[in-house]
């Protein structure tokens, strides 16, 4: 933590968790999708479902999907902006219990036209966590460029991936490996300090043990 | 230049003969791997946004989405401008400036969370008003803001500044404590006096619950921004007169955290207690949330 976490962030009110954090979730969703989705269904859970109108969480998530930042003064008019630009965003609420009280789900098509479901949590103070992408449990705070790999658990996978990153001179900020079962499906999450280009993405994707790979340039 | 609590911060100040803001500036530059000039510049930008939010929030026809707040700051400013308020121009301006930023936040305006959005009016009100009245240059005011941020960092690390975790004492109470310290540096008090003023302000908030009507950052949040700003001034006044806090700030922070933990969940931002469940509050809630 530094002093700008205390005096900051600069944001559009009224709530760091119900407004600013929600913009960031929307924004991160668009980056994960690789596009600003033309059509999306947004579901608010818990506290969001109860209070989204007064907190402008609906305007916030739409602003985020449109690529606005949490300090963009256009957040207030995002719903009109979306309508004028021909976007079709539907807001729903659900009373289903979620792990975190401030949870939102976005269902939209990605840049290739396949449907994606992204679940985000607003943790307070504008901080967020993207906790699920389709059926993959992840944990992204939206502050780093991220590589997500789905692969079959076996020795040497971490070595191979990190060797490629070393070759591309890319520094790993954080790394998490989650295994469903021994020798079964596993997920590797890597947050890195530089942007991920197509050549790197292709090189990692072509590793024999990788089933599915996602490369998200968040910053 | 690392510090984990107030004791260590004061020790660093004494050892190197530096102000609290100097230590915080150094520490931040080191940990962010940027120059002290860059840290200063970044904080100056935050201060300019704070001043802008006071200005924007003073508009006459400002109204929040819920309709609960907006336009209050304008009303008080009109009184103060006509010299018809009770507490004089300085206190009047502090109060309306705090209302202004907090109302602007409720109206989806751009603010600096300091330390949170719910308590965003307290620091700007004190700093901008004192700058107006005492003609401090930006440098001095920004250093006071950095001083306040050092206190806030310690409170965040060792306790909490979140209403959901510690109630309003953790949000408005922390903001008031932070800026009480900053004000002392503005008026050239010692680092120990800074932390004493912060201790007085935080003590004055112990037990304050977070009970937002309809769960919105409006009622009573906006008014509490104004009252917490005045508590910061009170705390600074008594400290500059030479009155010390009998309980040191580290211990008051610990007490605030303990009280927060002892608070029922109903009193921590859930809108299930305090004024949030009064008859009128429930009627307002029904009117605002309507379909829900």
Coordinates of C-alpha atoms in Angstrom, one line a residue, chain A residues 32 54 80 88 94 106-107 114 196 201 205 214 216 219:
Chain A
X32 CA -11.1 -10.0 -21.6
X54 CA -29.1 4.8 -6.3
X80 CA -27.8 7.1 -23.3
X88 CA -27.9 -3.4 -26.5
X94 CA -30.9 -12.1 -9.1
X106 CA -21.6 -10.2 -17.7
X107 CA -22.6 -12.5 -20.5
X114 CA -18.3 -17.0 -29.1
X196 CA 1.7 -9.6 -24.6
X201 CA 0.7 -15.6 -27.6
X205 CA -0.5 -21.5 -27.3
X214 CA -6.1 -16.5 -23.1
X216 CA -5.3 -10.2 -21.8
X219 CA -2.8 -2.0 -19.2

